[in-house]
PDB file of C-alpha atoms in Angstrom:
ATOM      1  CA  UNK A   1       7.066 -21.553 -10.692  1.00 63.00           C
ATOM      2  CA  UNK A   2       4.940 -23.877  -8.594  1.00 78.00           C
ATOM      3  CA  UNK A   3       1.787 -21.750  -9.016  1.00 95.00           C
ATOM      4  CA  UNK A   4      -0.825 -22.458  -6.335  1.00 97.00           C
ATOM      5  CA  UNK A   5       0.032 -25.306  -3.988  1.00 97.00           C
ATOM      6  CA  UNK A   6      -2.588 -26.951  -1.798  1.00 97.00           C
ATOM      7  CA  UNK A   7      -1.957 -29.500   0.928  1.00 97.00           C
ATOM      8  CA  UNK A   8      -3.098 -32.091   1.694  1.00 97.00           C
ATOM      9  CA  UNK A   9      -4.639 -33.570  -1.462  1.00 96.00           C
ATOM     10  CA  UNK A  10      -6.882 -35.946   0.485  1.00 97.00           C
ATOM     11  CA  UNK A  11      -8.102 -35.913   4.075  1.00 97.00           C
ATOM     12  CA  UNK A  12     -10.573 -37.859   6.180  1.00 97.00           C
ATOM     13  CA  UNK A  13     -11.817 -36.242   9.376  1.00 97.00           C
ATOM     14  CA  UNK A  14     -14.119 -37.342  12.123  1.00 97.00           C
ATOM     15  CA  UNK A  15     -17.073 -35.157  13.012  1.00 98.00           C
ATOM     16  CA  UNK A  16     -15.998 -32.470  15.449  1.00 97.00           C
ATOM     17  CA  UNK A  17     -12.323 -32.505  14.549  1.00 97.00           C
ATOM     18  CA  UNK A  18     -10.582 -29.359  13.368  1.00 96.00           C
ATOM     19  CA  UNK A  19      -7.970 -28.959  10.690  1.00 96.00           C
ATOM     20  CA  UNK A  20      -6.288 -26.441   8.413  1.00 98.00           C
ATOM     21  CA  UNK A  21      -6.095 -26.675   4.650  1.00 98.00           C
ATOM     22  CA  UNK A  22      -2.921 -25.041   3.439  1.00 98.00           C
ATOM     23  CA  UNK A  23      -2.616 -22.838   0.364  1.00 98.00           C
ATOM     24  CA  UNK A  24       0.480 -21.081  -0.920  1.00 98.00           C
ATOM     25  CA  UNK A  25       1.226 -19.212  -4.142  1.00 97.00           C
ATOM     26  CA  UNK A  26       4.552 -18.001  -5.485  1.00 96.00           C
ATOM     27  CA  UNK A  27       3.271 -15.577  -8.135  1.00 95.00           C
ATOM     28  CA  UNK A  28       3.007 -12.528  -5.843  1.00 94.00           C
ATOM     29  CA  UNK A  29      -0.734 -12.406  -6.443  1.00 95.00           C
ATOM     30  CA  UNK A  30      -2.732 -10.024  -4.286  1.00 94.00           C
ATOM     31  CA  UNK A  31      -6.073 -11.789  -4.570  1.00 94.00           C
ATOM     32  CA  UNK A  32      -6.695 -15.225  -3.078  1.00 96.00           C
ATOM     33  CA  UNK A  33      -9.883 -17.229  -2.595  1.00 96.00           C
ATOM     34  CA  UNK A  34     -11.242 -20.500  -1.273  1.00 98.00           C
ATOM     35  CA  UNK A  35     -14.017 -22.376  -3.069  1.00 98.00           C
ATOM     36  CA  UNK A  36     -15.806 -25.596  -2.396  1.00 98.00           C
ATOM     37  CA  UNK A  37     -17.120 -27.841  -5.151  1.00 97.00           C
ATOM     38  CA  UNK A  38     -20.122 -30.068  -4.628  1.00 94.00           C
ATOM     39  CA  UNK A  39     -21.831 -32.230  -7.274  1.00 85.00           C
ATOM     40  CA  UNK A  40     -24.323 -30.293  -9.391  1.00 79.00           C
ATOM     41  CA  UNK A  41     -23.554 -26.977  -7.692  1.00 80.00           C
ATOM     42  CA  UNK A  42     -20.468 -25.674  -9.413  1.00 86.00           C
ATOM     43  CA  UNK A  43     -17.960 -23.902  -7.189  1.00 95.00           C
ATOM     44  CA  UNK A  44     -19.058 -21.688  -4.313  1.00 96.00           C
ATOM     45  CA  UNK A  45     -16.949 -19.013  -2.679  1.00 96.00           C
ATOM     46  CA  UNK A  46     -16.133 -19.543   1.006  1.00 97.00           C
ATOM     47  CA  UNK A  47     -13.738 -16.677   1.854  1.00 97.00           C
ATOM     48  CA  UNK A  48     -11.508 -14.379  -0.105  1.00 95.00           C
ATOM     49  CA  UNK A  49      -8.701 -11.881   0.403  1.00 95.00           C
ATOM     50  CA  UNK A  50      -7.618  -8.861  -1.623  1.00 92.00           C
ATOM     51  CA  UNK A  51      -4.264  -8.502   0.136  1.00 92.00           C
ATOM     52  CA  UNK A  52      -2.293  -9.348   3.255  1.00 93.00           C
ATOM     53  CA  UNK A  53      -4.336  -8.564   6.348  1.00 94.00           C
ATOM     54  CA  UNK A  54      -7.610  -8.225   4.417  1.00 94.00           C
ATOM     55  CA  UNK A  55     -10.210 -11.000   4.271  1.00 95.00           C
ATOM     56  CA  UNK A  56     -13.938 -11.161   3.680  1.00 94.00           C
ATOM     57  CA  UNK A  57     -16.733 -13.692   3.590  1.00 95.00           C
ATOM     58  CA  UNK A  58     -18.045 -15.289   0.460  1.00 94.00           C
ATOM     59  CA  UNK A  59     -21.237 -17.183  -0.243  1.00 93.00           C
ATOM     60  CA  UNK A  60     -20.815 -20.088   2.228  1.00 96.00           C
ATOM     61  CA  UNK A  61     -18.520 -18.953   5.096  1.00 97.00           C
ATOM     62  CA  UNK A  62     -20.128 -20.705   8.065  1.00 96.00           C
ATOM     63  CA  UNK A  63     -17.847 -23.202   9.777  1.00 96.00           C
ATOM     64  CA  UNK A  64     -14.674 -21.825   8.186  1.00 97.00           C
ATOM     65  CA  UNK A  65     -12.060 -19.269   9.202  1.00 97.00           C
ATOM     66  CA  UNK A  66      -9.258 -17.668   7.222  1.00 97.00           C
ATOM     67  CA  UNK A  67      -6.382 -15.299   7.801  1.00 96.00           C
ATOM     68  CA  UNK A  68      -3.859 -13.679   5.472  1.00 97.00           C
ATOM     69  CA  UNK A  69      -0.695 -12.727   7.291  1.00 97.00           C
ATOM     70  CA  UNK A  70       1.489 -12.858   4.173  1.00 96.00           C
ATOM     71  CA  UNK A  71       0.905 -12.370   0.453  1.00 96.00           C
ATOM     72  CA  UNK A  72       1.902 -15.969  -0.220  1.00 97.00           C
ATOM     73  CA  UNK A  73      -0.249 -17.945   2.231  1.00 97.00           C
ATOM     74  CA  UNK A  74      -3.995 -18.215   2.733  1.00 98.00           C
ATOM     75  CA  UNK A  75      -4.926 -21.117   5.047  1.00 98.00           C
ATOM     76  CA  UNK A  76      -8.503 -22.293   5.528  1.00 98.00           C
ATOM     77  CA  UNK A  77      -9.476 -23.569   8.981  1.00 98.00           C
ATOM     78  CA  UNK A  78     -12.345 -25.914   9.680  1.00 97.00           C
ATOM     79  CA  UNK A  79     -13.329 -25.246  13.263  1.00 92.00           C
ATOM     80  CA  UNK A  80     -15.463 -28.322  14.023  1.00 96.00           C
ATOM     81  CA  UNK A  81     -15.892 -30.583  11.015  1.00 97.00           C
ATOM     82  CA  UNK A  82     -19.380 -31.672   9.996  1.00 97.00           C
ATOM     83  CA  UNK A  83     -20.470 -34.200   7.337  1.00 97.00           C
ATOM     84  CA  UNK A  84     -21.940 -31.283   5.343  1.00 96.00           C
ATOM     85  CA  UNK A  85     -18.374 -30.056   4.842  1.00 97.00           C
ATOM     86  CA  UNK A  86     -17.502 -33.139   2.810  1.00 97.00           C
ATOM     87  CA  UNK A  87     -16.431 -31.572  -0.473  1.00 97.00           C
ATOM     88  CA  UNK A  88     -13.553 -30.741  -2.770  1.00 97.00           C
ATOM     89  CA  UNK A  89     -11.824 -27.514  -1.764  1.00 98.00           C
ATOM     90  CA  UNK A  90      -9.967 -25.269  -4.167  1.00 98.00           C
ATOM     91  CA  UNK A  91      -7.664 -22.392  -3.434  1.00 98.00           C
ATOM     92  CA  UNK A  92      -7.092 -19.829  -6.173  1.00 97.00           C
ATOM     93  CA  UNK A  93      -5.105 -16.659  -6.731  1.00 96.00           C
ATOM     94  CA  UNK A  94      -5.203 -13.716  -9.138  1.00 94.00           C
ATOM     95  CA  UNK A  95      -2.799 -10.872  -9.720  1.00 90.00           C
ATOM     96  CA  UNK A  96      -5.475  -8.160  -9.723  1.00 83.00           C
ATOM     97  CA  UNK A  97      -9.095  -7.267 -10.281  1.00 80.00           C
ATOM     98  CA  UNK A  98     -10.724  -8.666 -13.390  1.00 84.00           C
ATOM     99  CA  UNK A  99      -8.070 -11.219 -14.171  1.00 86.00           C
ATOM    100  CA  UNK A 100      -8.686 -14.923 -14.211  1.00 89.00           C
ATOM    101  CA  UNK A 101      -7.825 -16.958 -11.186  1.00 94.00           C
ATOM    102  CA  UNK A 102      -5.153 -19.654 -11.115  1.00 95.00           C
ATOM    103  CA  UNK A 103      -6.377 -22.666  -9.167  1.00 97.00           C
ATOM    104  CA  UNK A 104      -4.625 -25.192  -7.012  1.00 97.00           C
ATOM    105  CA  UNK A 105      -5.168 -28.905  -7.579  1.00 96.00           C
ATOM    106  CA  UNK A 106      -7.753 -29.202  -4.825  1.00 96.00           C
ATOM    107  CA  UNK A 107      -8.224 -31.061  -1.543  1.00 97.00           C
ATOM    108  CA  UNK A 108     -10.789 -33.831  -1.292  1.00 97.00           C
ATOM    109  CA  UNK A 109     -12.137 -33.757   2.261  1.00 97.00           C
ATOM    110  CA  UNK A 110     -14.391 -36.422   3.722  1.00 97.00           C
ATOM    111  CA  UNK A 111     -16.001 -35.944   7.131  1.00 97.00           C
ATOM    112  CA  UNK A 112     -17.348 -39.118   8.713  1.00 97.00           C
TER     113      UNK A 112
ATOM    114  CA  UNK B   1     -26.786 -11.028  -6.490  1.00 76.00           C
ATOM    115  CA  UNK B   2     -25.443 -12.397  -9.722  1.00 83.00           C
ATOM    116  CA  UNK B   3     -26.514 -15.782 -11.047  1.00 92.00           C
ATOM    117  CA  UNK B   4     -24.985 -17.913 -13.785  1.00 96.00           C
ATOM    118  CA  UNK B   5     -26.970 -20.630 -15.539  1.00 96.00           C
ATOM    119  CA  UNK B   6     -25.699 -23.444 -17.705  1.00 96.00           C
ATOM    120  CA  UNK B   7     -28.741 -25.215 -19.052  1.00 95.00           C
ATOM    121  CA  UNK B   8     -26.944 -28.202 -20.593  1.00 96.00           C
ATOM    122  CA  UNK B   9     -25.747 -30.631 -17.893  1.00 95.00           C
ATOM    123  CA  UNK B  10     -24.206 -32.955 -20.492  1.00 97.00           C
ATOM    124  CA  UNK B  11     -23.174 -32.734 -24.123  1.00 97.00           C
ATOM    125  CA  UNK B  12     -21.279 -34.927 -26.532  1.00 97.00           C
ATOM    126  CA  UNK B  13     -19.537 -34.303 -29.842  1.00 98.00           C
ATOM    127  CA  UNK B  14     -17.575 -36.316 -32.366  1.00 98.00           C
ATOM    128  CA  UNK B  15     -13.877 -35.714 -32.682  1.00 98.00           C
ATOM    129  CA  UNK B  16     -13.024 -32.919 -35.161  1.00 97.00           C
ATOM    130  CA  UNK B  17     -16.534 -31.442 -35.036  1.00 98.00           C
ATOM    131  CA  UNK B  18     -17.676 -28.166 -33.508  1.00 98.00           C
ATOM    132  CA  UNK B  19     -19.704 -27.822 -30.324  1.00 98.00           C
ATOM    133  CA  UNK B  20     -21.240 -24.852 -28.515  1.00 98.00           C
ATOM    134  CA  UNK B  21     -21.826 -24.684 -24.776  1.00 98.00           C
ATOM    135  CA  UNK B  22     -24.431 -22.254 -23.478  1.00 98.00           C
ATOM    136  CA  UNK B  23     -24.271 -19.862 -20.539  1.00 98.00           C
ATOM    137  CA  UNK B  24     -26.607 -17.118 -19.418  1.00 98.00           C
ATOM    138  CA  UNK B  25     -26.181 -14.761 -16.495  1.00 97.00           C
ATOM    139  CA  UNK B  26     -28.209 -12.255 -14.594  1.00 96.00           C
ATOM    140  CA  UNK B  27     -26.743  -8.979 -13.364  1.00 93.00           C
ATOM    141  CA  UNK B  28     -27.549  -5.309 -13.042  1.00 91.00           C
ATOM    142  CA  UNK B  29     -23.877  -4.398 -13.422  1.00 89.00           C
ATOM    143  CA  UNK B  30     -22.517  -2.750 -16.531  1.00 88.00           C
ATOM    144  CA  UNK B  31     -18.857  -3.468 -15.885  1.00 90.00           C
ATOM    145  CA  UNK B  32     -17.953  -7.122 -15.442  1.00 93.00           C
ATOM    146  CA  UNK B  33     -15.889 -10.028 -16.706  1.00 94.00           C
ATOM    147  CA  UNK B  34     -16.887 -13.466 -17.931  1.00 96.00           C
ATOM    148  CA  UNK B  35     -14.824 -16.630 -17.976  1.00 97.00           C
ATOM    149  CA  UNK B  36     -14.904 -20.215 -19.125  1.00 98.00           C
ATOM    150  CA  UNK B  37     -13.006 -22.766 -17.064  1.00 98.00           C
ATOM    151  CA  UNK B  38     -12.279 -26.370 -17.983  1.00 98.00           C
ATOM    152  CA  UNK B  39     -12.032 -29.170 -15.408  1.00 97.00           C
ATOM    153  CA  UNK B  40     -10.714 -32.450 -16.854  1.00 96.00           C
ATOM    154  CA  UNK B  41     -10.841 -35.703 -14.877  1.00 93.00           C
ATOM    155  CA  UNK B  42      -7.602 -34.664 -13.167  1.00 93.00           C
ATOM    156  CA  UNK B  43      -9.745 -32.147 -11.236  1.00 93.00           C
ATOM    157  CA  UNK B  44      -7.492 -29.216 -12.123  1.00 95.00           C
ATOM    158  CA  UNK B  45      -9.380 -25.997 -12.973  1.00 96.00           C
ATOM    159  CA  UNK B  46      -7.960 -24.450 -16.144  1.00 96.00           C
ATOM    160  CA  UNK B  47      -8.827 -21.005 -17.483  1.00 96.00           C
ATOM    161  CA  UNK B  48      -9.952 -21.337 -21.103  1.00 97.00           C
ATOM    162  CA  UNK B  49     -11.025 -17.841 -22.077  1.00 97.00           C
ATOM    163  CA  UNK B  50     -11.819 -14.424 -20.611  1.00 95.00           C
ATOM    164  CA  UNK B  51     -14.150 -11.678 -21.866  1.00 96.00           C
ATOM    165  CA  UNK B  52     -14.371  -8.074 -20.703  1.00 93.00           C
ATOM    166  CA  UNK B  53     -17.949  -6.816 -20.886  1.00 93.00           C
ATOM    167  CA  UNK B  54     -17.023  -3.392 -22.216  1.00 91.00           C
ATOM    168  CA  UNK B  55     -15.305  -4.935 -25.232  1.00 89.00           C
ATOM    169  CA  UNK B  56     -17.559  -5.610 -28.202  1.00 84.00           C
ATOM    170  CA  UNK B  57     -15.138  -8.016 -29.825  1.00 92.00           C
ATOM    171  CA  UNK B  58     -15.586 -11.664 -28.924  1.00 95.00           C
ATOM    172  CA  UNK B  59     -12.570 -13.284 -27.289  1.00 94.00           C
ATOM    173  CA  UNK B  60     -10.771 -16.145 -29.022  1.00 95.00           C
ATOM    174  CA  UNK B  61      -8.028 -18.524 -27.896  1.00 95.00           C
ATOM    175  CA  UNK B  62      -6.928 -20.930 -30.615  1.00 96.00           C
ATOM    176  CA  UNK B  63      -9.827 -23.402 -31.112  1.00 97.00           C
ATOM    177  CA  UNK B  64     -11.937 -21.737 -28.417  1.00 98.00           C
ATOM    178  CA  UNK B  65     -14.106 -18.698 -29.062  1.00 97.00           C
ATOM    179  CA  UNK B  66     -17.052 -17.048 -27.404  1.00 97.00           C
ATOM    180  CA  UNK B  67     -20.279 -15.458 -28.582  1.00 97.00           C
ATOM    181  CA  UNK B  68     -20.875 -12.632 -26.126  1.00 97.00           C
ATOM    182  CA  UNK B  69     -24.334 -11.068 -26.370  1.00 96.00           C
ATOM    183  CA  UNK B  70     -24.427  -8.383 -23.685  1.00 95.00           C
ATOM    184  CA  UNK B  71     -28.041  -7.316 -24.167  1.00 94.00           C
ATOM    185  CA  UNK B  72     -29.222 -10.916 -24.012  1.00 96.00           C
ATOM    186  CA  UNK B  73     -26.809 -11.690 -21.125  1.00 96.00           C
ATOM    187  CA  UNK B  74     -25.531 -14.693 -22.994  1.00 97.00           C
ATOM    188  CA  UNK B  75     -21.961 -16.014 -23.141  1.00 97.00           C
ATOM    189  CA  UNK B  76     -21.568 -19.225 -25.144  1.00 98.00           C
ATOM    190  CA  UNK B  77     -18.344 -21.128 -25.766  1.00 98.00           C
ATOM    191  CA  UNK B  78     -17.580 -22.614 -29.167  1.00 98.00           C
ATOM    192  CA  UNK B  79     -14.990 -25.355 -29.466  1.00 98.00           C
ATOM    193  CA  UNK B  80     -13.818 -26.011 -33.019  1.00 98.00           C
ATOM    194  CA  UNK B  81     -12.073 -29.162 -34.247  1.00 98.00           C
ATOM    195  CA  UNK B  82     -12.894 -30.967 -30.991  1.00 98.00           C
ATOM    196  CA  UNK B  83     -10.176 -33.206 -29.596  1.00 98.00           C
ATOM    197  CA  UNK B  84     -10.334 -36.107 -27.164  1.00 97.00           C
ATOM    198  CA  UNK B  85      -8.444 -33.972 -24.660  1.00 97.00           C
ATOM    199  CA  UNK B  86     -11.336 -31.504 -24.631  1.00 98.00           C
ATOM    200  CA  UNK B  87     -13.388 -34.027 -22.655  1.00 98.00           C
ATOM    201  CA  UNK B  88     -14.025 -32.217 -19.376  1.00 98.00           C
ATOM    202  CA  UNK B  89     -16.496 -30.335 -17.239  1.00 97.00           C
ATOM    203  CA  UNK B  90     -16.819 -26.749 -18.417  1.00 98.00           C
ATOM    204  CA  UNK B  91     -17.808 -23.945 -16.065  1.00 97.00           C
ATOM    205  CA  UNK B  92     -18.997 -20.483 -16.980  1.00 97.00           C
ATOM    206  CA  UNK B  93     -18.149 -17.804 -14.393  1.00 96.00           C
ATOM    207  CA  UNK B  94     -18.997 -14.149 -13.726  1.00 95.00           C
ATOM    208  CA  UNK B  95     -16.977 -11.472 -11.937  1.00 94.00           C
ATOM    209  CA  UNK B  96     -18.152  -7.958 -11.071  1.00 90.00           C
ATOM    210  CA  UNK B  97     -15.853  -5.277 -12.366  1.00 83.00           C
ATOM    211  CA  UNK B  98     -15.987  -3.241  -9.170  1.00 70.00           C
ATOM    212  CA  UNK B  99     -14.994  -6.068  -6.825  1.00 68.00           C
ATOM    213  CA  UNK B 100     -12.765  -7.908  -9.236  1.00 66.00           C
ATOM    214  CA  UNK B 101     -12.241 -10.640  -6.725  1.00 80.00           C
ATOM    215  CA  UNK B 102     -15.331 -12.832  -6.504  1.00 90.00           C
ATOM    216  CA  UNK B 103     -16.199 -15.431  -9.096  1.00 93.00           C
ATOM    217  CA  UNK B 104     -19.739 -16.757  -9.407  1.00 94.00           C
ATOM    218  CA  UNK B 105     -19.871 -20.100 -11.196  1.00 95.00           C
ATOM    219  CA  UNK B 106     -22.546 -21.923 -13.136  1.00 95.00           C
ATOM    220  CA  UNK B 107     -23.354 -25.565 -12.429  1.00 95.00           C
ATOM    221  CA  UNK B 108     -21.186 -26.841 -15.252  1.00 96.00           C
ATOM    222  CA  UNK B 109     -21.589 -28.773 -18.510  1.00 97.00           C
ATOM    223  CA  UNK B 110     -19.955 -32.189 -18.903  1.00 97.00           C
ATOM    224  CA  UNK B 111     -18.580 -32.421 -22.437  1.00 98.00           C
ATOM    225  CA  UNK B 112     -17.571 -35.776 -23.887  1.00 98.00           C
ATOM    226  CA  UNK B 113     -15.632 -35.938 -27.148  1.00 98.00           C
ATOM    227  CA  UNK B 114     -16.139 -39.273 -28.877  1.00 97.00           C
ATOM    228  CA  UNK B 115     -13.579 -40.843 -31.247  1.00 96.00           C
TER     229      UNK B 115
END
């Protein structure tokens, strides 16, 4: 089992560019989430999904879009990158409510 | 909204000793889950331990155990026989039982185990 796979691991964007962070899991988990990690702030929830076709906003959704067309994939789209979006991004999945999440290895994104 | 507070930004311990990391949370919910995650320098987030709020018994996983005080809204992590590989950032996290899908994290505690 690969678990949760995130690509790319590192990315540098110019302000205004768009890109998609990929996330895939092979554990048949229903729940998937995106978090961003900034120094001194822990991890904050961007968007989450409780199943294919169902997504909802988290704590810091502005500037990001998601979709969930399959159980396995949950891509995160940055519409127009801003320096404030410089962060480490984690994708995570869980088999059902109340269970711990399994995290991917993260994507370090720098917006210049 | 739920909040999670870790009041110790940094801690250190000698190898083989015991250390306790503190976490408090604020919620009006009665049904919820609490977690401790470990993030070593590799950046990978690793689930250490999970506690269900309706269970009185404190969770344990090998050298890791928790002291869950529901009335005080406190959830501390005890690491026994500390090892160099325990050096990491530790995050406390809260999840509502009804949603079961959203984790709220504390700011983290950087633990250093010294030889």
